[in-house]
Coordinates of C-alpha atoms in Angstrom, one line a residue:
Chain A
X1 CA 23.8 -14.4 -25.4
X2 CA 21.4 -17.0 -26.5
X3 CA 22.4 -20.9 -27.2
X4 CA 20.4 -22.1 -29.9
X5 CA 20.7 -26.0 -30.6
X6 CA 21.0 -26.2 -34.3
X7 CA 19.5 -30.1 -35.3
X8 CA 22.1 -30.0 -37.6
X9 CA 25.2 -28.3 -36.1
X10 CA 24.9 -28.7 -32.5
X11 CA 24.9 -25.8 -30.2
X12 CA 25.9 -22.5 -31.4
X13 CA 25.9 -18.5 -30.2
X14 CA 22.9 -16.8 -31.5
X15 CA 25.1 -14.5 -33.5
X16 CA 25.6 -17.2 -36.1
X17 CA 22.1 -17.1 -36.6
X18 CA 19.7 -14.5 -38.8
X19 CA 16.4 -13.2 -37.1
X20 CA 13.4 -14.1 -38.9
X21 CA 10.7 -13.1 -37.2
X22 CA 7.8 -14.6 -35.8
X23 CA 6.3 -17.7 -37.4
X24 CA 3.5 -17.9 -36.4
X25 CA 1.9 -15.9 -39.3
X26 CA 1.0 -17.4 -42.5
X27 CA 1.2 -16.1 -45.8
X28 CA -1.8 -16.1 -47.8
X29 CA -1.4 -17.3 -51.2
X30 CA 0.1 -15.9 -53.7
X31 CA -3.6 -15.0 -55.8
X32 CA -5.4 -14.5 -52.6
X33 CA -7.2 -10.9 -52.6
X34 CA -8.3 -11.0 -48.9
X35 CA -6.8 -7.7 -48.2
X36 CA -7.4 -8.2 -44.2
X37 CA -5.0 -11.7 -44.9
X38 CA -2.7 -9.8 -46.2
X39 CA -2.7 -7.0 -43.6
X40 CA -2.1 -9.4 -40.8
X41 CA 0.5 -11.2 -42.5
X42 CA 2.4 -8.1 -43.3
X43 CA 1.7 -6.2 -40.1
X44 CA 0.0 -7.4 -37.2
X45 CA 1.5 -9.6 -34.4
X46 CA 0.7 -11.3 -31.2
X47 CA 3.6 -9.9 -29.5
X48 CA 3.4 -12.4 -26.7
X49 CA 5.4 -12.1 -23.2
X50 CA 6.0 -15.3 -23.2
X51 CA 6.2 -18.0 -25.4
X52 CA 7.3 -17.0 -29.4
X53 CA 8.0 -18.7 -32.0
X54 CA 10.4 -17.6 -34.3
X55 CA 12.7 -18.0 -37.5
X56 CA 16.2 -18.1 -37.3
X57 CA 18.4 -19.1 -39.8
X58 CA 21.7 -20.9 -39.2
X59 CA 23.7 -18.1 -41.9
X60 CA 27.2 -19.1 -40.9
X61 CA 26.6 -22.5 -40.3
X62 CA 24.3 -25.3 -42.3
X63 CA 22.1 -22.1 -43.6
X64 CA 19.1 -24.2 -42.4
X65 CA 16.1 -22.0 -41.3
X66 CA 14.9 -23.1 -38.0
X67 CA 12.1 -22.2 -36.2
X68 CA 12.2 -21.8 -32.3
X69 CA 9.7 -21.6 -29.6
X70 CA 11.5 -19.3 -26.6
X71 CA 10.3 -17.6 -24.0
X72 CA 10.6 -13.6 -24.2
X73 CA 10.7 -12.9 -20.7
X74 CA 13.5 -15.4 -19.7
X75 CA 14.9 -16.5 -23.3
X76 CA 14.6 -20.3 -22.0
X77 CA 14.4 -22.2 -25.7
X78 CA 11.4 -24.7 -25.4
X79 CA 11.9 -26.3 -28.7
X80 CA 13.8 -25.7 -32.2
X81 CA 13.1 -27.9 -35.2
X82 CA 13.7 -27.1 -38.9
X83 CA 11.4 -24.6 -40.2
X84 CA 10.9 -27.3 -43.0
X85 CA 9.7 -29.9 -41.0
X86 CA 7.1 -27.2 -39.2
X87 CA 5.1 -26.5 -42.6
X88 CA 1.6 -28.3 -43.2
Chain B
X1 CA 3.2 24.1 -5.2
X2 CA 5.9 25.1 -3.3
X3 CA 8.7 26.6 -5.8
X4 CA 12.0 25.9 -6.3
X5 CA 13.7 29.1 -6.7
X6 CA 17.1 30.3 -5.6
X7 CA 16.0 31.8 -2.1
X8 CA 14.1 28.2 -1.1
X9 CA 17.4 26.3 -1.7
X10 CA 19.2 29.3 0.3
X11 CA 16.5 29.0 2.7
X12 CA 16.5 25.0 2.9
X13 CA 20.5 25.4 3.0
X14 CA 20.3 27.4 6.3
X15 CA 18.3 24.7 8.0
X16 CA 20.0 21.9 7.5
X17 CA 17.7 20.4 3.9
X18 CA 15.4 19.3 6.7
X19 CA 12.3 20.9 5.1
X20 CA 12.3 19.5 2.1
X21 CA 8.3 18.9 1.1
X22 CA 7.9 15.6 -0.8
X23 CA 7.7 16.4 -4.4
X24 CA 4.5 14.3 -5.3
X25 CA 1.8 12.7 -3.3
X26 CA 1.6 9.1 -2.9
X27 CA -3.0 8.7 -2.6
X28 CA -4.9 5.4 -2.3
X29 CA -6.8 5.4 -6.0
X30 CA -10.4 7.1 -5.7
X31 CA -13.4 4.6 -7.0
X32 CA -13.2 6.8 -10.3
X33 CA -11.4 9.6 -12.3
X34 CA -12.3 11.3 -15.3
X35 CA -9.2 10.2 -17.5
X36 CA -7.0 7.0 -16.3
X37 CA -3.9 7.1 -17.9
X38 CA -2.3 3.8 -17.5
X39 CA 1.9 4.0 -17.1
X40 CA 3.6 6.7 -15.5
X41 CA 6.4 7.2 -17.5
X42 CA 7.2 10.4 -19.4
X43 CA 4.6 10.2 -21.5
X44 CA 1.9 9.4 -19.0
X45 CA 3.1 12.0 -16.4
X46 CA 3.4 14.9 -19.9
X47 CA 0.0 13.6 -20.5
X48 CA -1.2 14.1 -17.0
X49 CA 0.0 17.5 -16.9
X50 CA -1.2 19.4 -20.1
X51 CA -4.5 17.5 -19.4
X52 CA -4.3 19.6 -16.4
X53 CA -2.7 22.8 -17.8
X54 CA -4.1 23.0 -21.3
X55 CA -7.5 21.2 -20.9
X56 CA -8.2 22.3 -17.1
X57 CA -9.4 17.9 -16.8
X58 CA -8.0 17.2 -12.9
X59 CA -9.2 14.3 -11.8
X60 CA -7.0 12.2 -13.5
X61 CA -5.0 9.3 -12.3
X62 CA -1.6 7.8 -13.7
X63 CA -1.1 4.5 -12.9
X64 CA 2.4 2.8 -12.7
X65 CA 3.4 -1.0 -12.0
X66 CA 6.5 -0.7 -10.7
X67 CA 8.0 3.3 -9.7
X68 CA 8.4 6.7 -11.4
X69 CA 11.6 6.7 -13.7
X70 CA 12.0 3.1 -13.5
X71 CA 10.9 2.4 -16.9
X72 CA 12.3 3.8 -20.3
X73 CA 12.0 7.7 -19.1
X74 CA 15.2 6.3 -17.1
X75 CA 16.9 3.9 -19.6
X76 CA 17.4 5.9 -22.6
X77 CA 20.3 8.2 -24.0
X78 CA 18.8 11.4 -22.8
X79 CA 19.0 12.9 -26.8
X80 CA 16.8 15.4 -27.9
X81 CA 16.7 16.4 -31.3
X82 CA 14.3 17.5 -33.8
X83 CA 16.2 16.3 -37.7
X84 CA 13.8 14.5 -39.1
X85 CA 13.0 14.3 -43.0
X86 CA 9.5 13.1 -43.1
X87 CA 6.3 15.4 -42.9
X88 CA 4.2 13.9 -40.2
X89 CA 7.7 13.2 -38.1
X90 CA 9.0 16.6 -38.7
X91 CA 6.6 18.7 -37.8
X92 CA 5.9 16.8 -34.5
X93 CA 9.5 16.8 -33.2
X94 CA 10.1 20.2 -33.9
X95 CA 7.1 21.2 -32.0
X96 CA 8.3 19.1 -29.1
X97 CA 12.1 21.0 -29.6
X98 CA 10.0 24.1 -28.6
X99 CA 8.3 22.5 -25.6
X100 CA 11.8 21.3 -24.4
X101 CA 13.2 24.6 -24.7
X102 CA 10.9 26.2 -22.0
X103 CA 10.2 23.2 -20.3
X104 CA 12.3 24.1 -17.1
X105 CA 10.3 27.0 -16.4
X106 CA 7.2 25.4 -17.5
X107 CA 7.7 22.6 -14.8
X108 CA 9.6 24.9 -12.1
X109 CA 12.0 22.1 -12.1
X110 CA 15.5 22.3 -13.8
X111 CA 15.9 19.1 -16.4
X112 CA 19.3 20.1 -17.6
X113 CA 18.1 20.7 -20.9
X114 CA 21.3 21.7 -23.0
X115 CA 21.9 22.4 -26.6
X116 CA 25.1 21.1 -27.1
X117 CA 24.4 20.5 -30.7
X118 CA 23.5 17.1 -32.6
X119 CA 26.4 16.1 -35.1
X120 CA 25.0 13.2 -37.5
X121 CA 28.3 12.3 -39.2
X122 CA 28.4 11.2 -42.8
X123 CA 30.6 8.0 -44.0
X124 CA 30.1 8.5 -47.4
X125 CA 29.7 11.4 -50.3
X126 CA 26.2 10.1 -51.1
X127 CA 25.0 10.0 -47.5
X128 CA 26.3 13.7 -47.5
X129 CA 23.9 14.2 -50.3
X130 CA 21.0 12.6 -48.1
X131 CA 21.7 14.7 -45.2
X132 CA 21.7 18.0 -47.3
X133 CA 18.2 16.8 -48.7
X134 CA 17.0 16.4 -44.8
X135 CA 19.1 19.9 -44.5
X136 CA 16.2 21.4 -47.0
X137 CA 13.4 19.8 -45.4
X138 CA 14.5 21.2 -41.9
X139 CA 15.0 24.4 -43.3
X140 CA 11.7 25.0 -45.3
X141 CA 9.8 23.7 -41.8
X142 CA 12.1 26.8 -39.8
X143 CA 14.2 24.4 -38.1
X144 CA 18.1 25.0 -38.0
X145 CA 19.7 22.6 -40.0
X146 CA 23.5 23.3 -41.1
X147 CA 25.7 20.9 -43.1
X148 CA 29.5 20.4 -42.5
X149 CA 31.8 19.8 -44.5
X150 CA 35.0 17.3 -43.3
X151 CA 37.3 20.1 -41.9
X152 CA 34.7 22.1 -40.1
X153 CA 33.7 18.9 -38.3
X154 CA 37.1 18.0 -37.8
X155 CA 37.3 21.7 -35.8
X156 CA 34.5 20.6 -33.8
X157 CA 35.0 17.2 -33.0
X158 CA 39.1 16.4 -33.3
X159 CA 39.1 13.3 -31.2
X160 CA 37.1 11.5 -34.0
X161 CA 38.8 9.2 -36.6
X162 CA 39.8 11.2 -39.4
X163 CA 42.7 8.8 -40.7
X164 CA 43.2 7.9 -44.2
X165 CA 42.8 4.3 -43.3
X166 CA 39.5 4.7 -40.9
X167 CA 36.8 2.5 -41.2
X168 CA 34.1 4.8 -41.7
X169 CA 35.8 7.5 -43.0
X170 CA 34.2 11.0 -42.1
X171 CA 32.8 13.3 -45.7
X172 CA 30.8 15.5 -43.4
X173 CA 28.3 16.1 -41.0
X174 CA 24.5 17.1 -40.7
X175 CA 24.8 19.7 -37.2
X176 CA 21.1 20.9 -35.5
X177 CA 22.7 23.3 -32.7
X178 CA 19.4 23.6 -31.1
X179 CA 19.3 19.6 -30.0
X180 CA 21.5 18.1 -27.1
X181 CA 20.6 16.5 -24.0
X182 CA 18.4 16.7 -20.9
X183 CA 18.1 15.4 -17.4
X184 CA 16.1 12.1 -17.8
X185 CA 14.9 11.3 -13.8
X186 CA 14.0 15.1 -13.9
X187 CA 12.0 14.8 -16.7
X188 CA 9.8 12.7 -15.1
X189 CA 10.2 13.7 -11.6
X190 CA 9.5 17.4 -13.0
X191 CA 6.4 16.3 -14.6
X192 CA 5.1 14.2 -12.0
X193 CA 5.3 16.9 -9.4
X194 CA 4.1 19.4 -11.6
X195 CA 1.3 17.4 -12.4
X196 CA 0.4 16.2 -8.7
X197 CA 0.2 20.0 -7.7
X198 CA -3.0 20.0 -10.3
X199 CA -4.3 17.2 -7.9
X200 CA -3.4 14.3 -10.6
X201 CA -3.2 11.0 -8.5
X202 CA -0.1 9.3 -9.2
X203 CA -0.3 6.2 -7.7
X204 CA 2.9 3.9 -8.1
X205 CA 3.2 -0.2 -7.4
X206 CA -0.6 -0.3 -9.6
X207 CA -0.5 -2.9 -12.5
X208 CA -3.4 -2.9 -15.0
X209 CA -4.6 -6.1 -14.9
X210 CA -7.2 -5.7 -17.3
X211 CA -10.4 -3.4 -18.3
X212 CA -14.3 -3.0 -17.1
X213 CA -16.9 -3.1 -20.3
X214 CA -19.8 -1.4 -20.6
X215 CA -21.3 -2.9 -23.5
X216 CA -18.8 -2.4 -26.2
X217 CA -16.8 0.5 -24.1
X218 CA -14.2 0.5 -21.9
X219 CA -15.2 2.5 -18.6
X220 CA -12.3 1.5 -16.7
X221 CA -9.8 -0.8 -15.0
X222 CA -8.6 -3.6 -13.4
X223 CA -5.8 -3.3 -11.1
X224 CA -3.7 -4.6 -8.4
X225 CA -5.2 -2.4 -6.3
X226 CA -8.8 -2.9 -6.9
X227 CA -10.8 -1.9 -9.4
X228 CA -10.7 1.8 -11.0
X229 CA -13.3 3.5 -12.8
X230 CA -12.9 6.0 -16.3
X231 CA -14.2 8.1 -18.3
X232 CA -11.7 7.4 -20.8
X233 CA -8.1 5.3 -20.7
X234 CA -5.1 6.5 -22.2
X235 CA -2.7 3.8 -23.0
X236 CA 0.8 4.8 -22.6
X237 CA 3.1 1.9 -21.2
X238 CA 6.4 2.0 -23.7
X239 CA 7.3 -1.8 -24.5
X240 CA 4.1 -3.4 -23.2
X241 CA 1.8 -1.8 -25.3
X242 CA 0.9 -5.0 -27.3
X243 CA 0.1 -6.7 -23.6
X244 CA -2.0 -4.2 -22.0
X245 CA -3.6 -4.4 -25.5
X246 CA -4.1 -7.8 -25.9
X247 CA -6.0 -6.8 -22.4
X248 CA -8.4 -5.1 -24.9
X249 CA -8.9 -7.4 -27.3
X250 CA -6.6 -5.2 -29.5
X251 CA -4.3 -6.5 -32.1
X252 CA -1.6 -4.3 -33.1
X253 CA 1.3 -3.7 -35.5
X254 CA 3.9 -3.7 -33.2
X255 CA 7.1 -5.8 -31.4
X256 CA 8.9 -6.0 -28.2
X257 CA 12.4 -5.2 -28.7
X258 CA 15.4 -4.6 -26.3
X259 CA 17.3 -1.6 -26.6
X260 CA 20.6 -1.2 -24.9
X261 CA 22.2 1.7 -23.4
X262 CA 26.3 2.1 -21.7
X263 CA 27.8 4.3 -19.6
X264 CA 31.5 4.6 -19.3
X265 CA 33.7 5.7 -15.8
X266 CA 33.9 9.4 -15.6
X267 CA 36.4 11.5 -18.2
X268 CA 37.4 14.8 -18.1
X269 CA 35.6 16.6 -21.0
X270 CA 35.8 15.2 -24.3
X271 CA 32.8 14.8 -25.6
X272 CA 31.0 18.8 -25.9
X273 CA 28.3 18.2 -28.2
X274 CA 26.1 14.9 -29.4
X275 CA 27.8 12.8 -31.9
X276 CA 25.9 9.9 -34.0
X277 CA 26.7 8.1 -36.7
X278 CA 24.8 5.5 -39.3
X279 CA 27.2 3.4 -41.1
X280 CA 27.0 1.7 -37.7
X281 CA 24.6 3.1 -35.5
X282 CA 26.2 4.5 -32.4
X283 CA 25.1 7.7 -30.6
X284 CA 27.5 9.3 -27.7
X285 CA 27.4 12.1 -25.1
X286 CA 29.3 12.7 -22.2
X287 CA 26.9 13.4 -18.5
X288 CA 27.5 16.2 -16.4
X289 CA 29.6 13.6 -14.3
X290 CA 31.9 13.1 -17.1
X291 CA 30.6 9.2 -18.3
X292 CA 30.3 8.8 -21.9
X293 CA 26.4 7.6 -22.0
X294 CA 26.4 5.8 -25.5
X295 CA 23.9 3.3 -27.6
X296 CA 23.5 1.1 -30.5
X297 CA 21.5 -1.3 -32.4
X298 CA 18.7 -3.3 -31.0
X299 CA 19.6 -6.7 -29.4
X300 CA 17.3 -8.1 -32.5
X301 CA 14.4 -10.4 -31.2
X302 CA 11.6 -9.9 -29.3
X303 CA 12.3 -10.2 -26.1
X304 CA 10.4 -8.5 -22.6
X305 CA 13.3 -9.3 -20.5
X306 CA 14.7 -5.6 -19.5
X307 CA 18.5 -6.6 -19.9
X308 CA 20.7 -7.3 -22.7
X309 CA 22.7 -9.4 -24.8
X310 CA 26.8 -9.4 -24.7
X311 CA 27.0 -9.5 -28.1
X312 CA 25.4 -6.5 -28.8
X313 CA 27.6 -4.9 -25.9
X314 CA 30.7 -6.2 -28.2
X315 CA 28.9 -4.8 -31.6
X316 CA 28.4 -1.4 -29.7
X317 CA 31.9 -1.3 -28.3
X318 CA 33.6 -1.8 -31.8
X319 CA 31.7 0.8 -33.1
X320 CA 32.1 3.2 -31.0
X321 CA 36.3 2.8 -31.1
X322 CA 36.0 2.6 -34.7
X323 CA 34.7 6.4 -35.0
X324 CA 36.3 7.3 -31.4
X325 CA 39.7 5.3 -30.8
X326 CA 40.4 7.8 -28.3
X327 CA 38.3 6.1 -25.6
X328 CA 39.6 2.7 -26.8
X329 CA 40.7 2.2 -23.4
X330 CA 38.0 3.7 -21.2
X331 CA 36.4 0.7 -19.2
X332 CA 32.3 0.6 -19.4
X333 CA 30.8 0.8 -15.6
X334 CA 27.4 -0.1 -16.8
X335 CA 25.0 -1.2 -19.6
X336 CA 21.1 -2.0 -19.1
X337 CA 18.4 -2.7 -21.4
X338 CA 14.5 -1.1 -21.7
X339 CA 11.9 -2.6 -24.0
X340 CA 10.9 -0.9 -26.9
X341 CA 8.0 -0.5 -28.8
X342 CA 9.0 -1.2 -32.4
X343 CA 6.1 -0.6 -34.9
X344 CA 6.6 -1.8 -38.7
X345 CA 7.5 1.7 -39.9
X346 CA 9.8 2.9 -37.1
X347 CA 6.8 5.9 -36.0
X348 CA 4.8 6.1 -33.0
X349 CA 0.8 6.0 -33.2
X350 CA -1.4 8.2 -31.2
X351 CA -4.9 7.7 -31.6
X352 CA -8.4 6.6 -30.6
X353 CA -8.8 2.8 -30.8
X354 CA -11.3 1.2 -32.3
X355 CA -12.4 0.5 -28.7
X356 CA -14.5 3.3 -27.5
X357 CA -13.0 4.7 -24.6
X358 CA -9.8 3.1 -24.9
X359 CA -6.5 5.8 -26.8
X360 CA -3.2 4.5 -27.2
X361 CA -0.1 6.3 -27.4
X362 CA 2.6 3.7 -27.9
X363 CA 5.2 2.3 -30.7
X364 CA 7.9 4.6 -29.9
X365 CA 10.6 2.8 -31.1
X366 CA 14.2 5.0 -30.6
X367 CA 12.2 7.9 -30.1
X368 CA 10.7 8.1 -27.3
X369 CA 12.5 10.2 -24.9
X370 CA 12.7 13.1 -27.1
X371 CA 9.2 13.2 -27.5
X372 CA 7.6 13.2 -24.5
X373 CA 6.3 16.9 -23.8
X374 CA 4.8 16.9 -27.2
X375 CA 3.5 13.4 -26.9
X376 CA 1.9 14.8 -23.9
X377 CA 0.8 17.5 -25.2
X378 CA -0.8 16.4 -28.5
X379 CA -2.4 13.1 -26.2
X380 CA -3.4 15.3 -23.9
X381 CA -5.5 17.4 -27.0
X382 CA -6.8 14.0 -27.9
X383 CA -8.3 12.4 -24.3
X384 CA -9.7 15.7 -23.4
X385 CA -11.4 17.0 -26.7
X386 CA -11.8 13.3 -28.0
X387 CA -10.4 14.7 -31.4
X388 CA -6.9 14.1 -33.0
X389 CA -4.0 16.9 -32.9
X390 CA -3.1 18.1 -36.1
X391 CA 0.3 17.0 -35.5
X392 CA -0.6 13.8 -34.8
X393 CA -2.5 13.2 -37.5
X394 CA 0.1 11.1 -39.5
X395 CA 0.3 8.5 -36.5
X396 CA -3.0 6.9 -37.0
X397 CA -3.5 3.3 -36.3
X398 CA -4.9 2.6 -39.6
X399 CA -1.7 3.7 -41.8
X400 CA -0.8 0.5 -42.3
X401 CA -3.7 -0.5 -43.9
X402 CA -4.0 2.2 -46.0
X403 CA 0.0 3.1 -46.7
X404 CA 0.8 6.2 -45.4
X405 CA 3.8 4.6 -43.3
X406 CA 6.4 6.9 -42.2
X407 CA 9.1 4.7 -42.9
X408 CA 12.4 7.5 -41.8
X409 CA 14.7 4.4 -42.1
X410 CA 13.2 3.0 -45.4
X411 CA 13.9 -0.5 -43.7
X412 CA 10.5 -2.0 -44.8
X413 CA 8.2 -3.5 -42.6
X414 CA 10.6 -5.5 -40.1
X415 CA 9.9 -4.0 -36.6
X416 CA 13.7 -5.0 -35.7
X417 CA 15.2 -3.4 -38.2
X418 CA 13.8 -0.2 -37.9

């Protein structure tokens, strides 16, 4: 069972929390016509054995979406802040 | 090779088991083979031997990191089973079915392969409907397919939850007689030893730790024990696909996810056929020694780490005594984890990469297990005639650029929840 500290909720069992997926990825924009963009958005991923970060989403708690940097080999949590606070 | 047959265990019986040959080589790795096939698993070892059977290619190596059946050949659910709706999918499993059904003699090694049946159970009228649709599409490919309706299952299968009041009440069932269960360790074991008596080196405790260029191609690899030339490299390493890869200089569609599979303490029999269900996915069948061997749901993030999560243990649990409260009492002796490849549409890909010299047969998500002598086979085609096997043709690399997933689970492109 993974312990994710949730910034706003403290620490909770993972199973409160909603996969996202890895964030890592961006999204082109919404009129961009790069099909390769696209392609690697949709599909392709680093995979890493090791560090990942990662959307979760606090679903039966605050309902923030968090993103988390763990490690896949050991699941140690390096660092969690909210996903909206991570955007450029 | 020396045979198994009834007369050499009569003959081994009458002096004590203490000639016994060993049933696979263990060689130092020559300078250079014509095919390297990197992971000794199932596939590898399938792919070792119809290289050497089919394609008369011998001097081949399979290299494993850690031992043979210590990977995903020896963590899954054993079930083999050939119901698939999709063209690409069905063909290919079907054609594996028929490889598993003479695979004993094939290998001259007994992998307990038994057609108990597959029961798929349906929770609802309109999965009933799907299941008849997938019924059709077995049919019209000549694979048995029969649909139940809720009192012929209920003959079969009377310990399940057929209350009033059940959570997942049953409407049906889709039955393929010809699937069931085999012998996992003998799978590979089988294969292995067949394939050493061809002269394939299996050499065990070998990690790829990366791959020699030449120019643009690959002509062979790195290793923990020294450096090993190729002609070509077949990639077939279950959940570390994207890491040998990476490796490479390959990017791939794919995700690391854990899988996890229980085992219960030994019952008398209960549990005669294989018995699945979707509305929650649980899958059951009961070993030779009378444990109920029984699976779920991935754990649901990438993860490498080879074990589990309890809450998937509790998820799987409630399941299964929601369609079996029968065994609501049994106690679970052990649980274990394997990492899967999970690709975006829930199929595998075998094909050439856009490396030369460098195939890849990976992404198996659930599926592996059942797969593996036509995997081998259909690999096999590939590294030794450098062209795809029409069977294979549908798990290209490149179907995700242009669209032609095979998406069995319509779960859209979300490796873990495929």
């Amino acid at each position: 069972m993974l312990r994710i500290e949730c910034p706003c909720c403290g620490p909770r069992d993972h199973d409160e929390f909603r996969y996202g997926g890895d964030a890592s990825v961006t999204r082109p924009a919404y009129d961009d016509p790069d099909f390769e963009a696209w392609y690697r958005y949709v599909f392709v991923r680093e995979n890493p054995a090791g560090l990942h970060r990662e959307y979760w989403q606090h679903v039966v708690g605050c309902r923030q979406w968090l993103v988390v940097e763990r490690d896949t080999r050991s699941h140690t949590i390096a660092s969690i802040r909210f996903a909206r606070e991570t955007r450029a | 090779m020396h045979g198994y047959s009834a007369f050499s265990i009569l003959r081994n019986g009458l002096t004590g088991q203490r000639h016994w040959r060993r049933a696979w080589r263990s060689p130092d790795p020559k300078s250079a083979y014509d095919v390297v096939i990197v992971g000794g698993g199932g596939h590898g070892l399938a792919t070792a031997f119809y290289l050497a059977e089919n394609h008369g290619v011998r001097n081949v190596a399979v290299l494993e990191k850690g031992y043979i059946g210590g990977g995903n050949v020896g963590r899954n659910t054993t079930i083999v089973r050939s119901n698939y709706r999709l063209d690409g999918n069905t063909q290919f499993y079907e054609f594996s079915m028929k490889l598993w059904e003479g695979l004993s003699r094939a290998l001259n090694f007994n992998v307990m392969f038994s057609q108990r049946g597959f029961l798929l159970i349906a929770n609802s009228p309109g999965e009933l409907d799907t299941f008849g649709y997938r019924a059709n599409v077995m049919k019209l490919n000549g694979i048995d397919a029969e649909l139940l309706d809720r009192e012929e299952v209920r003959r079969m299968v009377p310990y399940l939850n057929f209350s009033e009041k059940a959570l997942y009440p049953v409407h049906g069932a889709l039955l393929q007689g010809r699937a069931g269960t085999a012998r996992h360790d003998a799978v590979a074991w089988g294969y292995a030893r067949a394939a050493d008596a061809y002269g394939v080196d299996i050499i065990q405790g070998c990690e790829v730790t990366g791959f020699v260029r030449q120019g643009e191609r690959i002509v062979g690899v790195e290793t923990t024990r020294g450096r090993i030339g190729a002609g070509k490299v077949g990639l077939a390493v279950a959940g570390h696909t994207s890491v040998l890869a990476q490796k490479a200089g390959l990017e791939l569609p794919i995700e690391s996810h854990i899988l996890q599979a229980f085992v219960t303490e030994p019952i008398k029999p209960l549990v005669h056929h294989v018995v699945a269900y979707g509305a929650d996915h649980f899958y059951v069948s009961q070993s030779d020694k009378g444990g109920l061997v029984f699976g779920g749901g991935l754990d649901g993030y990438n993860s490498y780490a080879q074990r589990g999560n309890l809450g998937v243990v509790r998820e799987v649990a409630e399941a299964s005594i929601a369609m079996m409260p029968c065994i609501s009492r049994l106690r679970i002796l052990r649980h274990w984890g394997g990492v899967m490849d999970m690709t975006p549409d829930g199929s595998p890909i075998i094909c050439p990469t856009p490396i030369d010299g460098l195939y890849l047969n990976g992404g198996w998500c659930y599926g592996g297990f059942k797969a593996t002598p036509a995997s081998g086979w259909c690999f096999a085609h590939m590294l030794a005639k450098g062209e795809v096997h029409p069977l294979t043709a549908a798990y290209r690399l490149d179907r995700f650029r242009t669209g032609r997933t095979i998406d069995e689970a319509g779960a859209g492109p979300f490796t873990w929840l495929q």
